[in-house]
PDB file of C-alpha atoms in Angstrom:
ATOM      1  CA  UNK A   1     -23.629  -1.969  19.296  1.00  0.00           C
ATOM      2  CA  UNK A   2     -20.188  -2.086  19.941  1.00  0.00           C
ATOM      3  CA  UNK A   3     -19.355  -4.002  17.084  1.00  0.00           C
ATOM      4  CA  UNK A   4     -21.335  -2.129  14.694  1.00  0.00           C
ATOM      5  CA  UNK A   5     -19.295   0.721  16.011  1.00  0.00           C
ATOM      6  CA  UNK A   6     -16.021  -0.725  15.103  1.00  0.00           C
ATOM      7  CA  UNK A   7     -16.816  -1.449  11.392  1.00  0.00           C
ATOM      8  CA  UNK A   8     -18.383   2.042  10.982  1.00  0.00           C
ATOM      9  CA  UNK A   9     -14.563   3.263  12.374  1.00  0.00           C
ATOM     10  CA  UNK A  10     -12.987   0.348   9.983  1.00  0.00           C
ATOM     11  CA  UNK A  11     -15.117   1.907   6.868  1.00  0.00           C
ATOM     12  CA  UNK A  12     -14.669   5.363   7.550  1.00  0.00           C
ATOM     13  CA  UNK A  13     -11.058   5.116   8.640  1.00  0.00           C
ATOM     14  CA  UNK A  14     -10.296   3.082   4.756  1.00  0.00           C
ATOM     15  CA  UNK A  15     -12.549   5.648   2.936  1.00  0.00           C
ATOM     16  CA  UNK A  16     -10.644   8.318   4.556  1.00  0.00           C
ATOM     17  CA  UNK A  17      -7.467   6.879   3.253  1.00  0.00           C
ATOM     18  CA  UNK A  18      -8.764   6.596   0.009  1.00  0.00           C
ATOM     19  CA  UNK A  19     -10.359   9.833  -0.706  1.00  0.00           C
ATOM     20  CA  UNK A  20      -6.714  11.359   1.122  1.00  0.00           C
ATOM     21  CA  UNK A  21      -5.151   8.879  -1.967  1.00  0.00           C
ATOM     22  CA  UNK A  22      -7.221  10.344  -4.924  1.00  0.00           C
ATOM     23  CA  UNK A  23      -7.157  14.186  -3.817  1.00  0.00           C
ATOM     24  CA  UNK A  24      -3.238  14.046  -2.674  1.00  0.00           C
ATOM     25  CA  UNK A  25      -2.919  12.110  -6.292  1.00  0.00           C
ATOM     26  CA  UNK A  26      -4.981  14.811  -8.144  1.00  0.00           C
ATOM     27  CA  UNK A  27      -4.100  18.213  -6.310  1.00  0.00           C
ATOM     28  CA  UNK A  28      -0.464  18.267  -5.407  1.00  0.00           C
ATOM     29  CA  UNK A  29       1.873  18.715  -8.178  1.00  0.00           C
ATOM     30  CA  UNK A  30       4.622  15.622  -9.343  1.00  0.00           C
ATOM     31  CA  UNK A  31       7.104  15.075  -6.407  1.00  0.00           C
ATOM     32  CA  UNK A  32       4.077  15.201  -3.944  1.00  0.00           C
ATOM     33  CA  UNK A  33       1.827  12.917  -5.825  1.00  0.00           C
ATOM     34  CA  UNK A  34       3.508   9.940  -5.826  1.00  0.00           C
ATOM     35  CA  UNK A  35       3.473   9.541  -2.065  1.00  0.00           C
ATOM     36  CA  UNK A  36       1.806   5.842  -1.188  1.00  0.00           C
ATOM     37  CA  UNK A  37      -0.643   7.234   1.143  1.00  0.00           C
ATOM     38  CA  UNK A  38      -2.615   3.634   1.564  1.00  0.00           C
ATOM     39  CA  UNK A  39       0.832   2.114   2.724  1.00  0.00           C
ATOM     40  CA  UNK A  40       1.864   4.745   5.079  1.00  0.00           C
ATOM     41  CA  UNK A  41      -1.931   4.917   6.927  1.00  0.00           C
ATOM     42  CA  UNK A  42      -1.357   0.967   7.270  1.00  0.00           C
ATOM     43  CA  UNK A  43       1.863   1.255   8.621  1.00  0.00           C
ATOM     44  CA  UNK A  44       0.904   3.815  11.160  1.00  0.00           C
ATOM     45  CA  UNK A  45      -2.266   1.810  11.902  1.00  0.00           C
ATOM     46  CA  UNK A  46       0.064  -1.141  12.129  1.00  0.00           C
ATOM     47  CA  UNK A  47       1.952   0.433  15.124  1.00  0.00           C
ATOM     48  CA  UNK A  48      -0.570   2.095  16.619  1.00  0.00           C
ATOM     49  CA  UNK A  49      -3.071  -1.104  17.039  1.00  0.00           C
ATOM     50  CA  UNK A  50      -1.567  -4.193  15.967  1.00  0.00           C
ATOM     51  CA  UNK A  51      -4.857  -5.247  14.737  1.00  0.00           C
ATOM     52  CA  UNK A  52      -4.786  -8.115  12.707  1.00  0.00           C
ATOM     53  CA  UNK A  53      -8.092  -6.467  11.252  1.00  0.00           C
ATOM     54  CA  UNK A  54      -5.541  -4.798   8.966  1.00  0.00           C
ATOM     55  CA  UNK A  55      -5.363  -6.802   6.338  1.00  0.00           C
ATOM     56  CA  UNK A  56      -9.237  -6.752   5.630  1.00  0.00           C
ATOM     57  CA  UNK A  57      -8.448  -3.233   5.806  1.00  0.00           C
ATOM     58  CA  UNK A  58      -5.834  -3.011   3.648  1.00  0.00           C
ATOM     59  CA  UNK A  59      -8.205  -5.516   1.078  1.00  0.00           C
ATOM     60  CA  UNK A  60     -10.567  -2.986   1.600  1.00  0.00           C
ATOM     61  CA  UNK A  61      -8.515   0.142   0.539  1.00  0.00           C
ATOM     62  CA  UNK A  62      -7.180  -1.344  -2.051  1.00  0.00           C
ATOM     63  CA  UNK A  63     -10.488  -2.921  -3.312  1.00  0.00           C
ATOM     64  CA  UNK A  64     -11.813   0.882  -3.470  1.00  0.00           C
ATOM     65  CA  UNK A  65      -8.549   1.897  -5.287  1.00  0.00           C
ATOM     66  CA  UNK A  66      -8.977  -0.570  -8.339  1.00  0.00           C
ATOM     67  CA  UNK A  67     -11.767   1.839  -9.208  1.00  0.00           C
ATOM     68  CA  UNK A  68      -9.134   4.445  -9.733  1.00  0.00           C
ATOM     69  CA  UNK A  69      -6.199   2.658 -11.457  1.00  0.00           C
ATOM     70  CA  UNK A  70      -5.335   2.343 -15.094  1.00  0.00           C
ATOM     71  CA  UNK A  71      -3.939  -1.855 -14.271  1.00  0.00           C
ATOM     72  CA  UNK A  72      -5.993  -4.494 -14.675  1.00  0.00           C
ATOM     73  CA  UNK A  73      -8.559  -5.333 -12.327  1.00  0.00           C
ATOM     74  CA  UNK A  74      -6.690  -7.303  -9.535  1.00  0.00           C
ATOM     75  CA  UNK A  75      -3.168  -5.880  -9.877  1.00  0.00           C
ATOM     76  CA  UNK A  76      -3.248  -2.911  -7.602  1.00  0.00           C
ATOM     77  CA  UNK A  77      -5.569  -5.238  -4.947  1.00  0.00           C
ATOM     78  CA  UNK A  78      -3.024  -8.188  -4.691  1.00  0.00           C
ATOM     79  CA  UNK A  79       0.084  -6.476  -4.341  1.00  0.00           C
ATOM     80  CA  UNK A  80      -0.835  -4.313  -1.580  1.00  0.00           C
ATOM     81  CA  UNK A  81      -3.111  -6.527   0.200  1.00  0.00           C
ATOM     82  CA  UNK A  82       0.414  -8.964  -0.156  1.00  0.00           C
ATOM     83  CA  UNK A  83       2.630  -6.264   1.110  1.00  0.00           C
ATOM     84  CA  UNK A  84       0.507  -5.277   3.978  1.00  0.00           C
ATOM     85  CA  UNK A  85       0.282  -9.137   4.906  1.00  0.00           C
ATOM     86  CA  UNK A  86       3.964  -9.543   4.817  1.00  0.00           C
ATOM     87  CA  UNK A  87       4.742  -6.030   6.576  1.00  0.00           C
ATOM     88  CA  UNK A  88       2.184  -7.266   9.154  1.00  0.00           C
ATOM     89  CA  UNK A  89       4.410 -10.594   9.445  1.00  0.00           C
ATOM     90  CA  UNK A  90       7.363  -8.423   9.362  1.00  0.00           C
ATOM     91  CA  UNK A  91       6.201  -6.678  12.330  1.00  0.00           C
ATOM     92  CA  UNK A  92       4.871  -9.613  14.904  1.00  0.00           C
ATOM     93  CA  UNK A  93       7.656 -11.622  13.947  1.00  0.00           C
ATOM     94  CA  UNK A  94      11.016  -9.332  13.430  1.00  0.00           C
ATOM     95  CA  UNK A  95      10.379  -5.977  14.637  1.00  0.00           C
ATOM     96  CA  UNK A  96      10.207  -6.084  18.219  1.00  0.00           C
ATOM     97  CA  UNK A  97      10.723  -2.495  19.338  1.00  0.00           C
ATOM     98  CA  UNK A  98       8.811   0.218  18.548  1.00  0.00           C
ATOM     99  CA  UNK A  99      11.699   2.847  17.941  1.00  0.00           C
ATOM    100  CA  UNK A 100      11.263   5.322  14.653  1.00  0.00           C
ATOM    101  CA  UNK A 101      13.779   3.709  12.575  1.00  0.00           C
ATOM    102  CA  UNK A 102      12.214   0.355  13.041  1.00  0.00           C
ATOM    103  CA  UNK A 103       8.956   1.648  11.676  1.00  0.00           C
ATOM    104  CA  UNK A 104      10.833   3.844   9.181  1.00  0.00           C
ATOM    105  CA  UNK A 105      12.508   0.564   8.181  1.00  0.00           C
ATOM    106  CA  UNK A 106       9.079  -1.487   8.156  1.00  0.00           C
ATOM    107  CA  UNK A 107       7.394   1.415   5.964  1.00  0.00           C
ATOM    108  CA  UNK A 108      10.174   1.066   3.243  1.00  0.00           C
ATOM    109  CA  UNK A 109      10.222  -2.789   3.380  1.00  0.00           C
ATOM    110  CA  UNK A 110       6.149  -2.109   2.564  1.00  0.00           C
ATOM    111  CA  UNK A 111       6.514   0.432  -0.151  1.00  0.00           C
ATOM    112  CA  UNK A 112       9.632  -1.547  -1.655  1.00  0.00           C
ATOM    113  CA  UNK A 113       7.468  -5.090  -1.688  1.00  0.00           C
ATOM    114  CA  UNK A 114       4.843  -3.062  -3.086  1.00  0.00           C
ATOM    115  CA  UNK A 115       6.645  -2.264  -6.141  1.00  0.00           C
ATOM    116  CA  UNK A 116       7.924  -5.302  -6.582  1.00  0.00           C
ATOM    117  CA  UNK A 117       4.724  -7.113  -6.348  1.00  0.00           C
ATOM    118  CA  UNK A 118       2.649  -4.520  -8.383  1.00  0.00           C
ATOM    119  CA  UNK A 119       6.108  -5.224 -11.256  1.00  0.00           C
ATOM    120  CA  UNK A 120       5.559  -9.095 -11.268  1.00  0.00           C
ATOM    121  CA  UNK A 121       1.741  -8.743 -11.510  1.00  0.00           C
ATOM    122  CA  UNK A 122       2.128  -7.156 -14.303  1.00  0.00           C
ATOM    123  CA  UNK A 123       5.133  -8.693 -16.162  1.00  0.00           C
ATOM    124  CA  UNK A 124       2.799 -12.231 -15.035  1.00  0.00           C
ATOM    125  CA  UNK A 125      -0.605 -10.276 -17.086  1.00  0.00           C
ATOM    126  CA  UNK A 126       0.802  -8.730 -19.855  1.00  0.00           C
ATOM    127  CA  UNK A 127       3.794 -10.849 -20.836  1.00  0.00           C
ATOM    128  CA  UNK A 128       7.105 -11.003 -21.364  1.00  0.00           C
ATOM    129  CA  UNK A 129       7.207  -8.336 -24.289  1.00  0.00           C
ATOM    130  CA  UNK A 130       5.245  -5.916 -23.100  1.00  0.00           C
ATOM    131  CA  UNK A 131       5.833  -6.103 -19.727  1.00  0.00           C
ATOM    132  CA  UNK A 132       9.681  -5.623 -19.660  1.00  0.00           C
ATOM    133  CA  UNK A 133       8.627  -2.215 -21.670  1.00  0.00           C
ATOM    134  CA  UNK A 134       6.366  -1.110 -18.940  1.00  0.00           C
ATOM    135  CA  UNK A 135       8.634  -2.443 -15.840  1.00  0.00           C
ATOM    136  CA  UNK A 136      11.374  -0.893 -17.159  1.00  0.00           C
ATOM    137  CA  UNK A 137      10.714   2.584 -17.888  1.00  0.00           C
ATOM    138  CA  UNK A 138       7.912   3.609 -15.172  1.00  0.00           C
ATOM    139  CA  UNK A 139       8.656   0.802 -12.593  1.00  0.00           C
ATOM    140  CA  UNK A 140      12.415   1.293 -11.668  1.00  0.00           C
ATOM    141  CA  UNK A 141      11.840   5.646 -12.081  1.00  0.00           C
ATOM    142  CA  UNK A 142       9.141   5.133  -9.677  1.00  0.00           C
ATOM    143  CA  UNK A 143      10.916   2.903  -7.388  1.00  0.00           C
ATOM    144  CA  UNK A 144      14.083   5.263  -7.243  1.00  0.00           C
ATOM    145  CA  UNK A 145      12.096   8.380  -6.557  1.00  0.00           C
ATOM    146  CA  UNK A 146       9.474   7.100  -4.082  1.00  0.00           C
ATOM    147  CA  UNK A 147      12.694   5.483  -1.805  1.00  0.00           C
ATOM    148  CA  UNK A 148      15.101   8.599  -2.148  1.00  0.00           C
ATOM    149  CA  UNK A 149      12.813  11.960  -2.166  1.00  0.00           C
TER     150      UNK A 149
END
């Protein structure tokens, strides 16, 4: 029973995050709707349990996203599934307090491997041509505006 319990918390608490995703994505107007809500949850799950079960959520999340996203199938999945995995490193391994600018730090480490894995992804899917395009125009905007506003 118990365990039962906890995967009805782990599939409400990831279809909570993504239905928060698609209506914060949908709803709020431009400088609001570019907020990584997926990352954030994880990193506040991240310091509040220190689960390792994170990364299937994260997987999961991420999974459900792909539905949503105008990228290739896989794209969306591997980069934050990657950045989660590597934030989660980042955070058994490096981060050993839990002050707010170490988790501030932690979330931007997240969001900016993110971005960088979501850019090689795609560079690696659609090529050299028309990936440099893409990267450059949407991917470094993006980047800017999600790390200073």
């Amino acid at each position: 029973m118990r365990t039962f319990l906890l995967f009805l918390r782990f599939l409400s608490l990831s279809l909570f995050v993504v239905l928060s995703q698609l209506i914060l994505s949908i709803v709020f107007p431009w400088p609001l709707n570019n907020i990584q809500v997926p990352l954030l949850c994880l990193s506040l799950i991240l310091l509040l349990t220190e689960s390792r079960l994170l990364v299937w959520q994260a997987a999961l999340i991420f999974y459900c996203l792909e539905f949503y996203s105008p990228f290739p199938f896989g794209v969306l999945l591997f980069s934050g599934t990657l950045a989660t995995l590597l934030g989660f490193w980042l955070y058994q391994n490096v981060v050993t307090n839990r002050s707010w600018y170490s988790a501030m730090g932690l979330v931007t480490f997240m969001i900016l491997l993110f971005h960088i894995f979501h850019a090689a992804s795609i560079f690696l899917f659609f090529g050299r041509e028309q990936a440099s395009v893409f990267i450059s125009s949407v991917f470094l905007t993006q980047v800017l505006r999600e790390i200073f506003f």
